[in-house]
XYZ file of C-alpha atoms in Angstrom:
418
model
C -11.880 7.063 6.205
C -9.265 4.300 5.794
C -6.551 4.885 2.785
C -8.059 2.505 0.273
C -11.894 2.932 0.688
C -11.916 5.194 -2.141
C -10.963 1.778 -4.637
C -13.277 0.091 -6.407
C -13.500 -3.584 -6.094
C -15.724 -4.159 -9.515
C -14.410 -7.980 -10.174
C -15.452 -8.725 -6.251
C -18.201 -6.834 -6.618
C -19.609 -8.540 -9.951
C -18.708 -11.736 -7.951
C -20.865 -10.863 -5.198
C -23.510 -9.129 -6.938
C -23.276 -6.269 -5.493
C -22.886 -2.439 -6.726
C -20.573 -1.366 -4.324
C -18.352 -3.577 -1.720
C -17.576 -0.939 0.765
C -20.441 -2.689 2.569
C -18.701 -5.638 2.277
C -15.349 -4.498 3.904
C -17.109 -2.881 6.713
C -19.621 -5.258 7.913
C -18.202 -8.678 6.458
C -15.125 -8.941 5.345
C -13.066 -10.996 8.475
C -16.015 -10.580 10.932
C -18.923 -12.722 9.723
C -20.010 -15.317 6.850
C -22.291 -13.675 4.488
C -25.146 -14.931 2.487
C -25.293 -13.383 -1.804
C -28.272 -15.290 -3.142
C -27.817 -15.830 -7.210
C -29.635 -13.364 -9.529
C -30.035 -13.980 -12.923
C -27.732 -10.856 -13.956
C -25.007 -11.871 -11.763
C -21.687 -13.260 -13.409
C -22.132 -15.796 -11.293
C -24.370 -17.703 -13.835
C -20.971 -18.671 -15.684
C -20.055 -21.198 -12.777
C -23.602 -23.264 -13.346
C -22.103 -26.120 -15.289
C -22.712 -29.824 -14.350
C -19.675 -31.063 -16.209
C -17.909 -31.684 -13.176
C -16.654 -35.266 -14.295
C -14.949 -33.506 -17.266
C -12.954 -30.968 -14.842
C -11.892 -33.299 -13.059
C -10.178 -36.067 -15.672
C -8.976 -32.674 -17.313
C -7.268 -31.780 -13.918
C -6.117 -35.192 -13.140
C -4.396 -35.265 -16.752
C -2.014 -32.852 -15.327
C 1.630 -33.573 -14.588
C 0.742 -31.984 -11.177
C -3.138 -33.053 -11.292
C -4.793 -33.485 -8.220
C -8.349 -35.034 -7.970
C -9.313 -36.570 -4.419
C -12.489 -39.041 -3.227
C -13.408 -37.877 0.500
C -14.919 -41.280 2.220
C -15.726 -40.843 5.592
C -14.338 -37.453 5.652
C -10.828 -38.687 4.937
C -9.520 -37.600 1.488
C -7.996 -40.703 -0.552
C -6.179 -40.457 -4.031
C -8.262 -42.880 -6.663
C -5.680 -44.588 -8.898
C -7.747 -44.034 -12.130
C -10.750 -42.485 -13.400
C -12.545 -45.179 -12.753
C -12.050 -45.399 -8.669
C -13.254 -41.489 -8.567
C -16.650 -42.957 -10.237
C -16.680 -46.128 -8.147
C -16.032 -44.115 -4.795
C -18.680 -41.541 -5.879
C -20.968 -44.382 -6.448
C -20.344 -45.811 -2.965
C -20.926 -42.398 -1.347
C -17.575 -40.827 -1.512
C -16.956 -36.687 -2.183
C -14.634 -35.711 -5.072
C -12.614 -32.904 -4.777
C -10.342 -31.020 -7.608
C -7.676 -29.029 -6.680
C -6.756 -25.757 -8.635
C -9.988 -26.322 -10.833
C -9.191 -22.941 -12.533
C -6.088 -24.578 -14.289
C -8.626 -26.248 -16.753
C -11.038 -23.719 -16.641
C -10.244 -20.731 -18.402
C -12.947 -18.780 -16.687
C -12.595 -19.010 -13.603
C -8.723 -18.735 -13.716
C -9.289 -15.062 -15.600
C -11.631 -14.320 -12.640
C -9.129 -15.455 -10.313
C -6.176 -13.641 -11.957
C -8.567 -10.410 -11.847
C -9.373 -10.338 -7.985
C -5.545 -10.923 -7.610
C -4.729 -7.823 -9.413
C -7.513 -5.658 -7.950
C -6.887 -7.136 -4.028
C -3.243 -8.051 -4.025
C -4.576 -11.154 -2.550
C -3.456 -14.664 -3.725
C -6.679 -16.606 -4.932
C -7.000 -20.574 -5.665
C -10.337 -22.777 -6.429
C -11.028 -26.484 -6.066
C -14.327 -27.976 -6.629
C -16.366 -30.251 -4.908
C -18.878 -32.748 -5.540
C -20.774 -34.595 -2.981
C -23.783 -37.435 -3.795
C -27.160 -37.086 -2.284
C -27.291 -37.203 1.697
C -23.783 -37.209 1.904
C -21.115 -35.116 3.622
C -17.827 -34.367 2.269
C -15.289 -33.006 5.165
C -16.540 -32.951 8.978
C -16.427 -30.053 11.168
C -13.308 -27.765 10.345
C -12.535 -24.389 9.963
C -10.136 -23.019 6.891
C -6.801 -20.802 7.007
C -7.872 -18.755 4.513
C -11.298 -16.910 3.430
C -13.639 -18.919 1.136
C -16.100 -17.745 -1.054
C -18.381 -20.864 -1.663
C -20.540 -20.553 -5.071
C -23.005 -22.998 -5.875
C -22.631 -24.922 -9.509
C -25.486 -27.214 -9.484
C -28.084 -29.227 -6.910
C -28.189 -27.648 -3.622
C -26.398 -27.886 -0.073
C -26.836 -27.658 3.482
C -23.992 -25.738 5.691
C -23.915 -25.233 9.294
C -21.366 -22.497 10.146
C -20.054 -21.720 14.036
C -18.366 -19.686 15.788
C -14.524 -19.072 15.792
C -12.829 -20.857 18.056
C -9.222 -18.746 17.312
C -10.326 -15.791 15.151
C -8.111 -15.091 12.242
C -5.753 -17.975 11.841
C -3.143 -18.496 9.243
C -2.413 -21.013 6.987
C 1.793 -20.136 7.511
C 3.605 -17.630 9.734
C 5.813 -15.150 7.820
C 8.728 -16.725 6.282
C 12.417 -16.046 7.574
C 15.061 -14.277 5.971
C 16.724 -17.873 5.764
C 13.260 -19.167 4.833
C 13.001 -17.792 1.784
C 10.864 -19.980 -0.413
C 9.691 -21.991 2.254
C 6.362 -22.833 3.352
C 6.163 -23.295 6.964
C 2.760 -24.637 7.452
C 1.078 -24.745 10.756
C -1.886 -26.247 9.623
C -3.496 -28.111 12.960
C -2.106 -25.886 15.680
C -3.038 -22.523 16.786
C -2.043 -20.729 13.314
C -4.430 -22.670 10.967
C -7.800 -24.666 10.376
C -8.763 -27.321 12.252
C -10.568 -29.894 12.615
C -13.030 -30.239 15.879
C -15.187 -32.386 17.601
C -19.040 -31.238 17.188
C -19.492 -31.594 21.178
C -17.118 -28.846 22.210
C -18.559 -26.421 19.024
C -22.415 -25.748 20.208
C -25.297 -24.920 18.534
C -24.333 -23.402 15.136
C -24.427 -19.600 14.839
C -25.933 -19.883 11.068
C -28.075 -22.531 8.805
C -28.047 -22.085 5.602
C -28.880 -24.153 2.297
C -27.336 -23.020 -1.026
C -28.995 -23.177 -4.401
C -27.477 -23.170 -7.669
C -25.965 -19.298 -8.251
C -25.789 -18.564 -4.895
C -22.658 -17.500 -3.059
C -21.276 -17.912 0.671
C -18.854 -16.306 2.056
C -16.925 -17.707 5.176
C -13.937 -16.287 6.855
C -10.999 -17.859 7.984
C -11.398 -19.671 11.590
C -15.075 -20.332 11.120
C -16.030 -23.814 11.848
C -18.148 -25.092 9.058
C -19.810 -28.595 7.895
C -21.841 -28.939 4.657
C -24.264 -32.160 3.698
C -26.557 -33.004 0.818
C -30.131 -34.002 0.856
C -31.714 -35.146 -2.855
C -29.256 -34.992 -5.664
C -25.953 -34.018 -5.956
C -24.268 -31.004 -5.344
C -21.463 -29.339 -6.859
C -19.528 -26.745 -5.874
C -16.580 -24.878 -6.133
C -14.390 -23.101 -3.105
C -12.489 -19.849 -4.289
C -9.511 -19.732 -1.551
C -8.057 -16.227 -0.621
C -5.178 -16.150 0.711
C -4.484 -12.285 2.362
C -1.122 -10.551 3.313
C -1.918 -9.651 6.868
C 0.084 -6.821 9.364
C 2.367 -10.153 10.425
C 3.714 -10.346 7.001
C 4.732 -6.969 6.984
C 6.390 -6.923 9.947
C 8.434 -9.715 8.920
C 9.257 -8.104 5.682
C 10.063 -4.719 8.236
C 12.354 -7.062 10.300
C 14.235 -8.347 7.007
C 14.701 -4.808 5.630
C 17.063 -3.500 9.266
C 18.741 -6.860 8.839
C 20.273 -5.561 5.761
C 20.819 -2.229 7.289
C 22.248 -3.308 10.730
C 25.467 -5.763 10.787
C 24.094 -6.702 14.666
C 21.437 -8.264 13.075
C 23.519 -10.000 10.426
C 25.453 -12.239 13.176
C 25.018 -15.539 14.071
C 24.095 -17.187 17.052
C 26.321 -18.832 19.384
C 27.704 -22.496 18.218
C 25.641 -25.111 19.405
C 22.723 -23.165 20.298
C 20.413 -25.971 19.047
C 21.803 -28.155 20.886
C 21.404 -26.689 24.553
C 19.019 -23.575 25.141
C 20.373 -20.346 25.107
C 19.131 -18.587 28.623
C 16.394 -16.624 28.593
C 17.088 -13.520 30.033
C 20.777 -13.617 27.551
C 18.720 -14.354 24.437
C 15.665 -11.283 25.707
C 18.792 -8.870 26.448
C 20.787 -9.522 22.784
C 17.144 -9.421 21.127
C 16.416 -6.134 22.694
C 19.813 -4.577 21.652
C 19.935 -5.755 18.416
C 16.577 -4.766 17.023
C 16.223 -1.305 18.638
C 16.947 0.414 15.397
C 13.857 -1.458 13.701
C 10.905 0.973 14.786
C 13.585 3.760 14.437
C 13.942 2.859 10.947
C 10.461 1.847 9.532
C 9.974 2.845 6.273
C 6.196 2.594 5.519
C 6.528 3.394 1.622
C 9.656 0.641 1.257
C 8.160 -1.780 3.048
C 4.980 -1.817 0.513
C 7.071 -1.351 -3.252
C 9.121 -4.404 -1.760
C 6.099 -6.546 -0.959
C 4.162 -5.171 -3.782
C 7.381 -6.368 -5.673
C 8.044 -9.487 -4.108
C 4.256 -10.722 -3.997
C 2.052 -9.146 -5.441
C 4.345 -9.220 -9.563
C 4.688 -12.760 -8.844
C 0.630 -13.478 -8.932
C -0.146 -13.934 -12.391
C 2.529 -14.098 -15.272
C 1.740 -10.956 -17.983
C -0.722 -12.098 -20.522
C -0.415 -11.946 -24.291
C -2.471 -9.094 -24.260
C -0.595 -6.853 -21.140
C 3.028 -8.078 -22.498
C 1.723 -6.134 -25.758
C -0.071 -3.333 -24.345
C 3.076 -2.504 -22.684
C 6.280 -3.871 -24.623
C 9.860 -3.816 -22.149
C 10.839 -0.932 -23.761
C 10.538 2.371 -21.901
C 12.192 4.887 -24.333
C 9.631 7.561 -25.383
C 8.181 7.016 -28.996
C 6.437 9.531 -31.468
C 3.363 7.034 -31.228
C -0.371 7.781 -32.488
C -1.611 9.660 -28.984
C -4.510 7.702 -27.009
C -6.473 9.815 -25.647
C -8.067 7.827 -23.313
C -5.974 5.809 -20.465
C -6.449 4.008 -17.040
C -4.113 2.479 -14.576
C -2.295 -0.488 -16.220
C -3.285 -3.911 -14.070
C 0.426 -4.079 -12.859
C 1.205 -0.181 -12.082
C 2.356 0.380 -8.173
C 1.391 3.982 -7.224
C 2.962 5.463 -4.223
C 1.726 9.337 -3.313
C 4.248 11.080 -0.675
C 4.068 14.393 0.845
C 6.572 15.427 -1.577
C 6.202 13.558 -4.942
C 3.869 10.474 -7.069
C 6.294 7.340 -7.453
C 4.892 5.049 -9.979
C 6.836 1.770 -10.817
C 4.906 -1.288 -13.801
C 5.363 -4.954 -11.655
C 5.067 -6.762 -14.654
C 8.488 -4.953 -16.557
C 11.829 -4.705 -14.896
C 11.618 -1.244 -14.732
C 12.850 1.691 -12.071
C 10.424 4.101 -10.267
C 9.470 6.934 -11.948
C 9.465 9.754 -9.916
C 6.612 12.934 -10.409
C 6.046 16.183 -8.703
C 2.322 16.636 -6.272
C 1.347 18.435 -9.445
C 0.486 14.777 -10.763
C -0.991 13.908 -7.797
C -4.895 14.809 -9.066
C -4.094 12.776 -12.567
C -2.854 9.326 -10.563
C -5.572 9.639 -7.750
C -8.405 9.669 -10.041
C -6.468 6.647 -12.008
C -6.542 4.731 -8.805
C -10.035 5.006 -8.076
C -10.458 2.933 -11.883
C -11.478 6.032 -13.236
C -10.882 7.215 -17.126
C -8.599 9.784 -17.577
C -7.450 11.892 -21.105
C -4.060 12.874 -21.943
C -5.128 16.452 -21.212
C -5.011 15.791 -17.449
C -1.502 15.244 -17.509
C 0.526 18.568 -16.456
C 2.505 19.836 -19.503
C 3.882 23.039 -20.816
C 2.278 22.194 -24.684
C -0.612 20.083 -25.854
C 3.001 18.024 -27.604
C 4.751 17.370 -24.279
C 1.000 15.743 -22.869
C 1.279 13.771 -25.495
C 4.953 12.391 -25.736
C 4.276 12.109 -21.617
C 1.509 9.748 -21.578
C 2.736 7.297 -24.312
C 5.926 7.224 -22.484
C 3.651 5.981 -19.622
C 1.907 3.238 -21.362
C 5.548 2.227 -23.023
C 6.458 1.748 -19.137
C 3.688 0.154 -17.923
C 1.779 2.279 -15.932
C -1.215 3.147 -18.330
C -3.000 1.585 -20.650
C -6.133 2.662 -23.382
C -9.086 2.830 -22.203
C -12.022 2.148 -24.586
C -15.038 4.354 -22.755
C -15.858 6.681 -25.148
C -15.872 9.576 -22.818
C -13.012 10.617 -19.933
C -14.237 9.748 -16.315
C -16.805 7.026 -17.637
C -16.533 3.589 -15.543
């Protein structure tokens, strides 16, 4: 069993249709595209909406707006309203970027599978005439989960030419901030000629509610017959092992002072030898295995990446006020995990820190440990459950908790409902 299979995934899962993702995970997830036709339950019947032209003069209202025609697979920007209906006319694709800006929807789904993954999610939508084709063959650095607004599509899907690309390698100490991108080379999508892909490995059409899920470095192409489609492409963009290593490599640089020094003068302007360059690199970073620090390494990326998602809404920032003195407050008897809470459990102790208050980790002893792993399986929990000498200390304990940010009421009327 891997650490987080006992999570529940109930945003992905009401995004998929599905009950239970573990499924998902194990057979899908980063190994093959998947196929979730639309039911008439499924939350998915919030994206059918033809109103694309609206979205998109919404989005391209925006300081930052971005609305592109595709014509001939090669994205344009149209100078006005206006072009985007006279390319569209003449054939051309349309395609909004960050749809979810004007779409309040969609952006709380997004924000939701952000919180519950720790992935970073983005949508654009697309809109392609009848027998037409947007982009050619390519394949995406990043997962896509493809749901169908309105009219239907065709999509070929092939094999992966370079399995698991990325859209960036892990940024630099000295590259903080920076995007490197290496979209086009080995690291990200590409684009490919259809004579060196084959036969494809899946055909497909997509009708309105249905949802396709593709994984990164899968070539894909998608056309129209009658009508127009619309669409919209929900991005996910994953921390992977590489990431962490980078952020494990950062960590001994502030430790070690070998590390810290710089390289010779003017060793961008002649190449260093090889063998001098293998021999410092060696000596320098032997202390990084030594020193790995697996709980570190995840409160500083959980810190780093995961607080910077989604600013607090209205409705967290008053659920859980920066203010984390204990209060004589009415007791809740009913609490889960706040969105934001970062749960560590040791050997030794529980550390729990909120991402979305400045706040330090709070420290408890294994007796806790029962209380926070039910929490972080979603499930309800009372105030009872927390160890305490009196029924008074239980209940000064767990409004502290929701004061910090780590809990939050819960509105199930009984404790372990979902």
């Amino acid at each position: 069993m891997k650490p987080q299979d006992d999570l529940r995934f109930d945003k992905l899962g009401e995004l998929l249709g599905v009950d239970d993702t573990r499924d998902f995970f194990e057979r899908v997830w980063e190994k093959a595209p998947g196929l979730f036709r639309g039911k008439t339950s499924s939350a998915r019947s919030s994206f059918l909406r033809a109103d694309w032209r609206e979205l998109a003069r919404e989005v391209s209202a925006l300081a930052d707006g971005v609305v592109e025609v595709i014509v001939d697979g090669r994205p344009q920007k149209p100078r006005s309203d206006a072009a985007i209906d006279e390319a569209f006319a003449a054939g051309g694709s349309v395609r909004v970027f960050k749809a979810e800006r004007v779409w309040p929807f969609l952006r709380t789904l997004l924000s939701d599978l952000e919180l519950e993954t720790g992935f970073r999610f983005g949508a654009n939508l697309y809109v392609t005439p009848a027998e037409q084709q947007g982009l050619g063959h390519h394949s995406d650095s990043h997962d896509v989960f493809v749901v169908q607004m309105s009219g239907t599509k065709r999509w070929e899907i092939f094999d992966s030419p370079y399995p698991l690309p990325v859209g960036h390698r892990a940024s630099l100490v000295f590259e903080d901030g920076t995007r490197r991108d290496h979209r086009g080379d080995e690291f990200g999508g590409r684009v490919y000629p259809q004579k060196l892909l084959g036969a494809p490995e899946m055909e497909l059409t997509l009708q309105a509610g249905d949802l396709l899920y593709i994984p990164r470095g899968f070539v894909h192409r998608a056309f129209t017959a009658e009508g127009v489609s619309a669409h919209v492409t929900i991005g996910c963009h994953a921390t992977t092992w590489g990431d962490l290593l980078a952020l494990s490599a950062a960590q001994e640089t502030r430790r070690a002072p070998g590390l810290r020094e710089t390289l010779p003068p003017g060793a961008f302007r002649r190449a260093l030898p090889k063998a001098f360059v293998e021999t410092e690199l060696r000596s320098r970073a032997s202390g990084l295995w030594e020193h790995l620090h697996g709980d570190g390494l995840m409160l500083e990326a959980a810190a780093r990446f995961g607080a910077a998602m989604t600013p607090a809404s209205e409705s967290e920032k008053q659920a859980t006020p920066p203010d984390p003195r204990p209060a004589e407050t009415e007791t809740v008897s009913l609490l889960r995990l706040a969105p934001r809470a970062y749960v560590s459990i040791g050997p030794l102790s529980v550390e729990a820190r909120s991402l979305a208050i400045p706040a330090r980790i709070q420290a408890f002893p294994l007796s806790f440990k029962p209380v926070f792993e039910s929490l972080l399986r979603g499930q309800v929990v009372s105030h009872n459950d927390f160890p305490a000498v009196t029924q008074r200390g239980r209940e000064v304990l767990t409004a502290r908790l929701i004061r910090q940010g780590l809990l939050v009421p819960a509105k199930e009327s009984a404790p372990g409902r979902r």
